[in-house]
Each structure stands twice: as structure tokens, then as C-alpha cells.
PDB file of C-alpha atoms and ligand atoms in Angstrom:
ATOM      1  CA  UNK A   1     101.455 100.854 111.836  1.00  0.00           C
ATOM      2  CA  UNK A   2     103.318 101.327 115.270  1.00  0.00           C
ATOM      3  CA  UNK A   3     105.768  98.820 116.666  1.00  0.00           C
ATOM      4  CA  UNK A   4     109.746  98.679 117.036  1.00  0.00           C
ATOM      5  CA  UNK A   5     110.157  97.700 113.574  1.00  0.00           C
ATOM      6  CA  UNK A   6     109.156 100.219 111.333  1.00  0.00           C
ATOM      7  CA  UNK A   7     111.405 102.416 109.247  1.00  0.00           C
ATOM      8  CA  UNK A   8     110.496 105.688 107.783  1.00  0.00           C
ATOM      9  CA  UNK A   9     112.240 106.496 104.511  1.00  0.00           C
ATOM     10  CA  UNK A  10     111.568 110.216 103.326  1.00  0.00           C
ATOM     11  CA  UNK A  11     112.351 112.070 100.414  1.00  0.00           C
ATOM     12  CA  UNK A  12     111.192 114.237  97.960  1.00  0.00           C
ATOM     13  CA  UNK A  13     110.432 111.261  95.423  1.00  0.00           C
ATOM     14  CA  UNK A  14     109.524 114.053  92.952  1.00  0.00           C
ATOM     15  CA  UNK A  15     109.129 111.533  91.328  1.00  0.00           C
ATOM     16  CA  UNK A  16     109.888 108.266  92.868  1.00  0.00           C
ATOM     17  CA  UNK A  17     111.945 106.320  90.643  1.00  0.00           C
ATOM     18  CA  UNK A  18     112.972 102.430  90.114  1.00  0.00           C
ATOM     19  CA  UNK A  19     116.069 103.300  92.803  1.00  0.00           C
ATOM     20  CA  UNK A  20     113.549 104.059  95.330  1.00  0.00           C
ATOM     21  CA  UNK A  21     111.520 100.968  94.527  1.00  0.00           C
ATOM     22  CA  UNK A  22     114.939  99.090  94.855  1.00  0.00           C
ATOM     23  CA  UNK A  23     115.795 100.453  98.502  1.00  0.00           C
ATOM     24  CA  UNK A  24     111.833  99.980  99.804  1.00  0.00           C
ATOM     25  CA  UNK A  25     112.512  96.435  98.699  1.00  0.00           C
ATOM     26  CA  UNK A  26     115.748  96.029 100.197  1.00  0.00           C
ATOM     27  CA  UNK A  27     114.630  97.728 103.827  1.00  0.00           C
ATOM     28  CA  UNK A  28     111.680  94.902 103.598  1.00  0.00           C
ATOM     29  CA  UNK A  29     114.254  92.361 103.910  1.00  0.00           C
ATOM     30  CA  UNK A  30     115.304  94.032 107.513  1.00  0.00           C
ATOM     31  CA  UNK A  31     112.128  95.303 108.248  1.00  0.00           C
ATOM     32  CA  UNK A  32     108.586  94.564 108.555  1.00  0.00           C
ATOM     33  CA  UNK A  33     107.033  97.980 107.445  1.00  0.00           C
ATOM     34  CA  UNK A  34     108.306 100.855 105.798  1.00  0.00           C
ATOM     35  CA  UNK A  35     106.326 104.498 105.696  1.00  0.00           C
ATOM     36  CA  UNK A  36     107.811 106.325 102.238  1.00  0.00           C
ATOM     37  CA  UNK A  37     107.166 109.609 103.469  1.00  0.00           C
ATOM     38  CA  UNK A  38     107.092 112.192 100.783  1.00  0.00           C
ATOM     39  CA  UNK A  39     108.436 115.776 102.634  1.00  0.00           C
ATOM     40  CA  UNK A  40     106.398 118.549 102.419  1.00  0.00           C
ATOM     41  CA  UNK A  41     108.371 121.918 101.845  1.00  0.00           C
ATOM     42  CA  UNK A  42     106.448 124.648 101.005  1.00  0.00           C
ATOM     43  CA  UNK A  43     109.639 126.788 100.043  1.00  0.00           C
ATOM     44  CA  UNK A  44     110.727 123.806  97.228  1.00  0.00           C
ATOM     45  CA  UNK A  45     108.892 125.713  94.203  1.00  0.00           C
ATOM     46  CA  UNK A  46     110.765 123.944  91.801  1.00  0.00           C
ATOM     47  CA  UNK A  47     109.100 120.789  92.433  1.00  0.00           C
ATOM     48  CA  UNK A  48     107.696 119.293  88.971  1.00  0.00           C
ATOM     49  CA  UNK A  49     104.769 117.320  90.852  1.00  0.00           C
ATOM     50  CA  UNK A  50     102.331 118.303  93.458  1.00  0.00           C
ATOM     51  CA  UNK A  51     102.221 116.475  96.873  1.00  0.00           C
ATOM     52  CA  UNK A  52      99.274 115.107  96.054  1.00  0.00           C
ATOM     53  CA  UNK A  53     100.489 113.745  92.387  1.00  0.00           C
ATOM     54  CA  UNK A  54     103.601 112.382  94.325  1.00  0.00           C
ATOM     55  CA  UNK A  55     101.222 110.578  96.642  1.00  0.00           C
ATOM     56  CA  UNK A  56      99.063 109.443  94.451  1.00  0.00           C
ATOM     57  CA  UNK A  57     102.104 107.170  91.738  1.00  0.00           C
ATOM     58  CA  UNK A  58     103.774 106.003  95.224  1.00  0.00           C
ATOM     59  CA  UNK A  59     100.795 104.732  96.240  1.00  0.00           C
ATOM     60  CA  UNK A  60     100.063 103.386  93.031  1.00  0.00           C
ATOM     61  CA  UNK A  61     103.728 101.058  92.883  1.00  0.00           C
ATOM     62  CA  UNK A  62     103.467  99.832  96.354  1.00  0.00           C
ATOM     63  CA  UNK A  63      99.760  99.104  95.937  1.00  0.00           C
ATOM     64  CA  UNK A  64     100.734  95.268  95.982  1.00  0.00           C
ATOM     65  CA  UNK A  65     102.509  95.575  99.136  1.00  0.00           C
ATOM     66  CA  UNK A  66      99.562  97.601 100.962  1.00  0.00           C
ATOM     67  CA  UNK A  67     100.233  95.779 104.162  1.00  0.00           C
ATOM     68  CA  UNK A  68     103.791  96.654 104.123  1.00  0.00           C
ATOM     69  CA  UNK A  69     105.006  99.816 102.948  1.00  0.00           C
ATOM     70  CA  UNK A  70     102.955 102.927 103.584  1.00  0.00           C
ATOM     71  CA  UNK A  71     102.728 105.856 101.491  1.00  0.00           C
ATOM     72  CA  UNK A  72     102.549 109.129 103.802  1.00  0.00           C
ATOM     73  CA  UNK A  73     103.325 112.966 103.344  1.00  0.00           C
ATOM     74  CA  UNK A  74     104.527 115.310 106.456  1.00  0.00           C
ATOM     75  CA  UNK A  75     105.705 119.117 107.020  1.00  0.00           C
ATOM     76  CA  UNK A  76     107.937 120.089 109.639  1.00  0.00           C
ATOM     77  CA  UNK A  77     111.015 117.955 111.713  1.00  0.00           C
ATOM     78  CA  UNK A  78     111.416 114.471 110.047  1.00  0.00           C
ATOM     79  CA  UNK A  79     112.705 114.197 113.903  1.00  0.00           C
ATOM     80  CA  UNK A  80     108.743 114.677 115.222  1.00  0.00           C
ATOM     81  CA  UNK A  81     107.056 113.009 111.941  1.00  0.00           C
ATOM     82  CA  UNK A  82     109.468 110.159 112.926  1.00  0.00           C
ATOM     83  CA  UNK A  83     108.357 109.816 116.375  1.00  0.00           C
ATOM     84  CA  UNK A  84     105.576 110.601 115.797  1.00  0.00           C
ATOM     85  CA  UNK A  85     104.272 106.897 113.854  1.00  0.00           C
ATOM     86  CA  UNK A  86     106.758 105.060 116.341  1.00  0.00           C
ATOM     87  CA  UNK A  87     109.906 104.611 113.863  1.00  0.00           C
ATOM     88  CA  UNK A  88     113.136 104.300 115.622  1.00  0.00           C
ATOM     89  CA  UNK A  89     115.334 104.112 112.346  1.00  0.00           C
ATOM     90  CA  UNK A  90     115.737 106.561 109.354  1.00  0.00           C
ATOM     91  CA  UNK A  91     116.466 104.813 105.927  1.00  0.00           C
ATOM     92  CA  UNK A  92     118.058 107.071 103.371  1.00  0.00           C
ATOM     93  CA  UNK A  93     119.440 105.464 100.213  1.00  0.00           C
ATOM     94  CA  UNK A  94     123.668 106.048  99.030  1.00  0.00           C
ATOM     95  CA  UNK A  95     124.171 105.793  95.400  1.00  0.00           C
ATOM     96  CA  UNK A  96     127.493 107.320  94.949  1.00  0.00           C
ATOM     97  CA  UNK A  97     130.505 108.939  97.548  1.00  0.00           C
ATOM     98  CA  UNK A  98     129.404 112.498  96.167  1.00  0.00           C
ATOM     99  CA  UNK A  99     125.427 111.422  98.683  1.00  0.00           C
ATOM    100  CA  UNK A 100     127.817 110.985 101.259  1.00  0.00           C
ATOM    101  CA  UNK A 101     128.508 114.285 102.454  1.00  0.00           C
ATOM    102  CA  UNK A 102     125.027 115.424 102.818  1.00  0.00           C
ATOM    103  CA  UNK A 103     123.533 112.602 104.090  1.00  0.00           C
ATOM    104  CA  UNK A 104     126.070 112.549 106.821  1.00  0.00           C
ATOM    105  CA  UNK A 105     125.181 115.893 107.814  1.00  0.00           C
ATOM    106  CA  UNK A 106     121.337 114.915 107.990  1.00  0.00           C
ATOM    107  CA  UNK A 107     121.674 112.323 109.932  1.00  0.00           C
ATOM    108  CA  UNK A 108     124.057 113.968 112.333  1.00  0.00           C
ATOM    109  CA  UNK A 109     121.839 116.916 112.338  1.00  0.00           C
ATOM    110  CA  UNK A 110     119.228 114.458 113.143  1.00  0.00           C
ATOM    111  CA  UNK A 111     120.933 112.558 116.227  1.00  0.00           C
ATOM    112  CA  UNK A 112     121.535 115.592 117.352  1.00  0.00           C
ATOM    113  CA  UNK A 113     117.726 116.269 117.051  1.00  0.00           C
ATOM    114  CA  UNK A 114     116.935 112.989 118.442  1.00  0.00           C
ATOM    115  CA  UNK A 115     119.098 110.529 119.781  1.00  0.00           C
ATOM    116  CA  UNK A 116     117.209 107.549 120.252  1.00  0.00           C
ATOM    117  CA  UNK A 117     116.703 107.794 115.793  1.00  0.00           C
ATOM    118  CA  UNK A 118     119.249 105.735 114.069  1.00  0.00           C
ATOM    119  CA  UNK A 119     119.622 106.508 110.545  1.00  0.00           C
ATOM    120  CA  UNK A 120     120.499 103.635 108.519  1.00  0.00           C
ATOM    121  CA  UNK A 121     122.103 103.857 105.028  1.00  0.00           C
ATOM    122  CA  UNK A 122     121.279 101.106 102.788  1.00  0.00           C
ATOM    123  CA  UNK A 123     123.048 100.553  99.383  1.00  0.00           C
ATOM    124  CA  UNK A 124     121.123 100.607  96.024  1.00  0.00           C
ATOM    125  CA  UNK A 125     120.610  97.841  93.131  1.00  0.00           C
ATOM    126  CA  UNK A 126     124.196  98.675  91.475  1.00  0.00           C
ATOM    127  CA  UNK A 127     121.843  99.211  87.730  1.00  0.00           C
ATOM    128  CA  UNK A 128     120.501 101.952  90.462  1.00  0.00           C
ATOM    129  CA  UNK A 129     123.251 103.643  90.994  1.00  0.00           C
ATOM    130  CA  UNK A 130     123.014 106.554  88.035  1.00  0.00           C
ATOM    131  CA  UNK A 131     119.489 107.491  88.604  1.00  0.00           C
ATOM    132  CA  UNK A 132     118.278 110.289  90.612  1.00  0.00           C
ATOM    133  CA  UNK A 133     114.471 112.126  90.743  1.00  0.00           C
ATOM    134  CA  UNK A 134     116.850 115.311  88.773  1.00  0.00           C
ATOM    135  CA  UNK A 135     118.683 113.543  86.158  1.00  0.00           C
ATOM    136  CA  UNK A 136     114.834 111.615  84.940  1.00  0.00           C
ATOM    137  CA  UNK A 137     113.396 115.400  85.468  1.00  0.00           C
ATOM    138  CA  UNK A 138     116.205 116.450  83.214  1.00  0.00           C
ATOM    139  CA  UNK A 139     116.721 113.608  80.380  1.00  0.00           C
ATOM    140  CA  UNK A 140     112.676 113.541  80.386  1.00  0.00           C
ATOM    141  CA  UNK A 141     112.230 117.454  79.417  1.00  0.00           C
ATOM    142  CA  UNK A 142     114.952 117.299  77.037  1.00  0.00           C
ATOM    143  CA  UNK A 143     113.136 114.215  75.320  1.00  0.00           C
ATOM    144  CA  UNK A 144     115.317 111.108  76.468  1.00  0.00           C
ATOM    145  CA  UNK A 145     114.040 107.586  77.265  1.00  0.00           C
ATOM    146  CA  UNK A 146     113.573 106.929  80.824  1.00  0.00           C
ATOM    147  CA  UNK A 147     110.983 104.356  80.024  1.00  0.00           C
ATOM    148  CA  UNK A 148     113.605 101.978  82.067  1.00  0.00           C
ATOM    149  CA  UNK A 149     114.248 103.863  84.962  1.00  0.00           C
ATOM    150  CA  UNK A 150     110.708 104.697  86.673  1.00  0.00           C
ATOM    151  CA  UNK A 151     107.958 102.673  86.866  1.00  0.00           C
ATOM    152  CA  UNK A 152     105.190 102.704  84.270  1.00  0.00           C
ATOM    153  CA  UNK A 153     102.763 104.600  86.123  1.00  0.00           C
ATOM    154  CA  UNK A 154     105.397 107.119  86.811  1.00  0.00           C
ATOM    155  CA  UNK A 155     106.402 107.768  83.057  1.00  0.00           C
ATOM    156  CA  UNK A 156     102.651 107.929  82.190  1.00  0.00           C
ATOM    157  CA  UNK A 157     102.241 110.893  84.537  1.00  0.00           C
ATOM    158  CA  UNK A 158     105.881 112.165  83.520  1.00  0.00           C
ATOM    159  CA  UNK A 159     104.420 112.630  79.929  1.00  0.00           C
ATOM    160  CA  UNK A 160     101.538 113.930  80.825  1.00  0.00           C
ATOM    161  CA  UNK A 161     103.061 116.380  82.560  1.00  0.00           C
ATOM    162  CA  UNK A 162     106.155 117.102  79.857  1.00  0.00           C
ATOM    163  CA  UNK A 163     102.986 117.550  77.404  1.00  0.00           C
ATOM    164  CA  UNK A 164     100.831 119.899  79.018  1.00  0.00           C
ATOM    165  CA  UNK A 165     104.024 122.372  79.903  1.00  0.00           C
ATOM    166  CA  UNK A 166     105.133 122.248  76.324  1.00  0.00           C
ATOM    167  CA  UNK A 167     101.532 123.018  75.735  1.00  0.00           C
ATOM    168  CA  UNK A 168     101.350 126.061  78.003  1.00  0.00           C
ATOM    169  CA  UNK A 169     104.878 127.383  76.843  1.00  0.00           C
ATOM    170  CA  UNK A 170     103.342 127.486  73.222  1.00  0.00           C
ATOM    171  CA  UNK A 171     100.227 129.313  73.959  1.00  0.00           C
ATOM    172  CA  UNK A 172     102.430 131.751  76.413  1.00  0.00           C
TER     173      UNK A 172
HETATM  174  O1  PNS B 201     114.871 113.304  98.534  1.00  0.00           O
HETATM  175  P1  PNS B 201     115.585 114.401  99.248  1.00  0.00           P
HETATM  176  O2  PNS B 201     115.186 115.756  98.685  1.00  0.00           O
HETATM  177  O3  PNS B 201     117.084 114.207  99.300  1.00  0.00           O
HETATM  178  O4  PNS B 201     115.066 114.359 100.791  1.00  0.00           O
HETATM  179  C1  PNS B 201     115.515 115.291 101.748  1.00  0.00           C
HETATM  180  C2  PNS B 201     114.641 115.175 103.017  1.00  0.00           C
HETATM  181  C3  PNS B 201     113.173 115.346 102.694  1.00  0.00           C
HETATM  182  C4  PNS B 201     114.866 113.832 103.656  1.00  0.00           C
HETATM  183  C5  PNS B 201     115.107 116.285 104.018  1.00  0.00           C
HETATM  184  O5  PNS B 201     115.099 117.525 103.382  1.00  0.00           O
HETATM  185  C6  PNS B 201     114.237 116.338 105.267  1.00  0.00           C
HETATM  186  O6  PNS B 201     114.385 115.532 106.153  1.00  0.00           O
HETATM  187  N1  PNS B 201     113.297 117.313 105.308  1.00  0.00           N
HETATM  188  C7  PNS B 201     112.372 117.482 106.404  1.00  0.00           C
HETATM  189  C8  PNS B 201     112.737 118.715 107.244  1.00  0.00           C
HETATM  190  C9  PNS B 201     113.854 118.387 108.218  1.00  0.00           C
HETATM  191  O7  PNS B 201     113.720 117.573 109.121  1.00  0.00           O
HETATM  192  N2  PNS B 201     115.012 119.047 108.025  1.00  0.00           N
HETATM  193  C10 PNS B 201     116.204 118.841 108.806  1.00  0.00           C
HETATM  194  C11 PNS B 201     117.036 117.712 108.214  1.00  0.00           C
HETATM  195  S1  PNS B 201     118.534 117.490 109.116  1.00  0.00           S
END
């Protein structure tokens, strides 16, 4: 998957949501290939899903568009990952002004890094705009619906995983 037009869109996509879906889509309209690449970060122990389990439901939405969008993980410099598979441009994904501050430090942080990355921002879906990897984490262990907001692989594995933690909390 090397070549001039490839963008690399990480994250933590713990777990990857219908916004994330929303931007791949969108960047495929600019680009040819996209690698979602799920960041590795050992010192994130909060993380509800494994890398693995993260993998594993990306890889399972985008199976349609194998040829397209690549499902990766990496540890270290997004920088060197970056460079590493030949992407010249960053995608990261601006819901509301409150992303803004943050992002703009990344990707400053990351020119600085690396000049020759661009990072390009790219707007979601506006029925996008509310949901974040958190707020599904958070409505989902309190016992809201987010049947509309990931994708129905996602949910599957989000009950699954709501279950078996209610499970251990009962026996602990
Ligand atoms: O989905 P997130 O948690 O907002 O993604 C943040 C992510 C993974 C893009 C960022 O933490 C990152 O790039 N991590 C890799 C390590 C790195 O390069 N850090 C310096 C960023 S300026």
C-alpha cells in the first residue's frame, strides 16, 4: 500500500464508531487508500477493548472495502509509523470547536516532527457530530441505546463486553 496517495488516519477507535466510518468514507473521496491505524499506548489502561479486539471490529466494517482502507495498529511516533507505509498526509476528524485546540497542537507538534506530513482535518457527517468513542463507552455502561451510533458488529462486542464486567463485578 505505498504511493503518494495514501492517508493514515489514527486513533484510539476504542471503539470505532459510525463518525469514524463517516470520515474513512469521506477521505476516500480525496484519496485512494486510507490505513485506520489504531495507536498502541501501553500507558492508556483505561482502554475498554484490547488492541487486538479493536483490530479485529475495524477490520470487520471495512471488510467490503479491503482494497481500500487498511486496518493497522503501531507503537511509537505516528511521525515514523507515518513514514514509515509512505503516507504524506495525516487525517484527523473535527466534530466540534472544543477538538480544535488539541488537534492543533498534534499536528503542530507533528510538523514540527516532520515537515514534509500535512495533517488534514476533514469535517464529519453533521448526525456525527455528538458522538465520540467516550460518550458510547459512557451511555453504553450506564444502559443507553447506542444501537444507532456504532456499527452492528461493534454493539455486539460492546454487549458482550458490558455483560461479562457486570458479571465479574457480581462475583467480586
Ligand atoms: O483517538 P485519539 O485518542 O484522539 O488519538 C490520538 C492519537 C492516537 C492520534 C495520538 O495520541 C497519537 O498520535 N499517538 C501516537 C504517539 C505520538 O505520535 N504522539 C505525539 C503526538 S503529537
Amino acid at each position: 500500500m505505498r504511493g503518494s496517495n495514501i492517508a493514515v488516519y489514527p486513533g484510539s477507535f476504542d471503539p470505532i464508531t459510525n463518525g469514524h466510518v463517516d470520515l474513512v468514507k469521506r477521505t476516500l473521496q480525496v484519496f485512494d487508500r486510507i490505513i485506520v491505524a489504531i495507536s498502541i499506548n501501553p500507558d492508556k489502561r483505561d482502554a475498554l477493548f484490547t488492541v487486538e479486539e479493536r483490530l479485529h471490529m475495524a477490520r470487520t466494517v471495512f471488510k467490503d472495502l479491503k482494497g481500500r482502507v487498511r486496518v493497522d495498529s503501531f507503537e511509537g511516533l505516528l511521525v515514523d509509523y507515518a513514514e514509515g507505509v509512505g503516507a504524506h498526509v495525516i487525517i484527523r476528524g473535527l466534530r466540534a470547536v472544543s477538538d480544535f485546540e488539541f488537534e492543533f497542537q498534534m499536528a503542530m507538534m507533528n510538523r514540527h516532527l516532520k515537515p514534509g506530513l500535512e495533517t488534514l482535518f476533514m469535517m464529519t457527517g453533521q448526525s456525527f457530530f455528538y458522538i465520540s468513542s467516550r460518550l458510547v463507552k459512557e451511555v453504553m455502561s450506564l444502559g443507553g441505546d447506542v444501537s444507532n451510533v456504532v456499527p452492528g458488529n461493534v454493539l455486539k462486542e460492546l454487549k458482550k463486553k458490558f455483560k461479562q464486567r457486570s458479571r465479574e463485578r457480581s462475583v467480586g
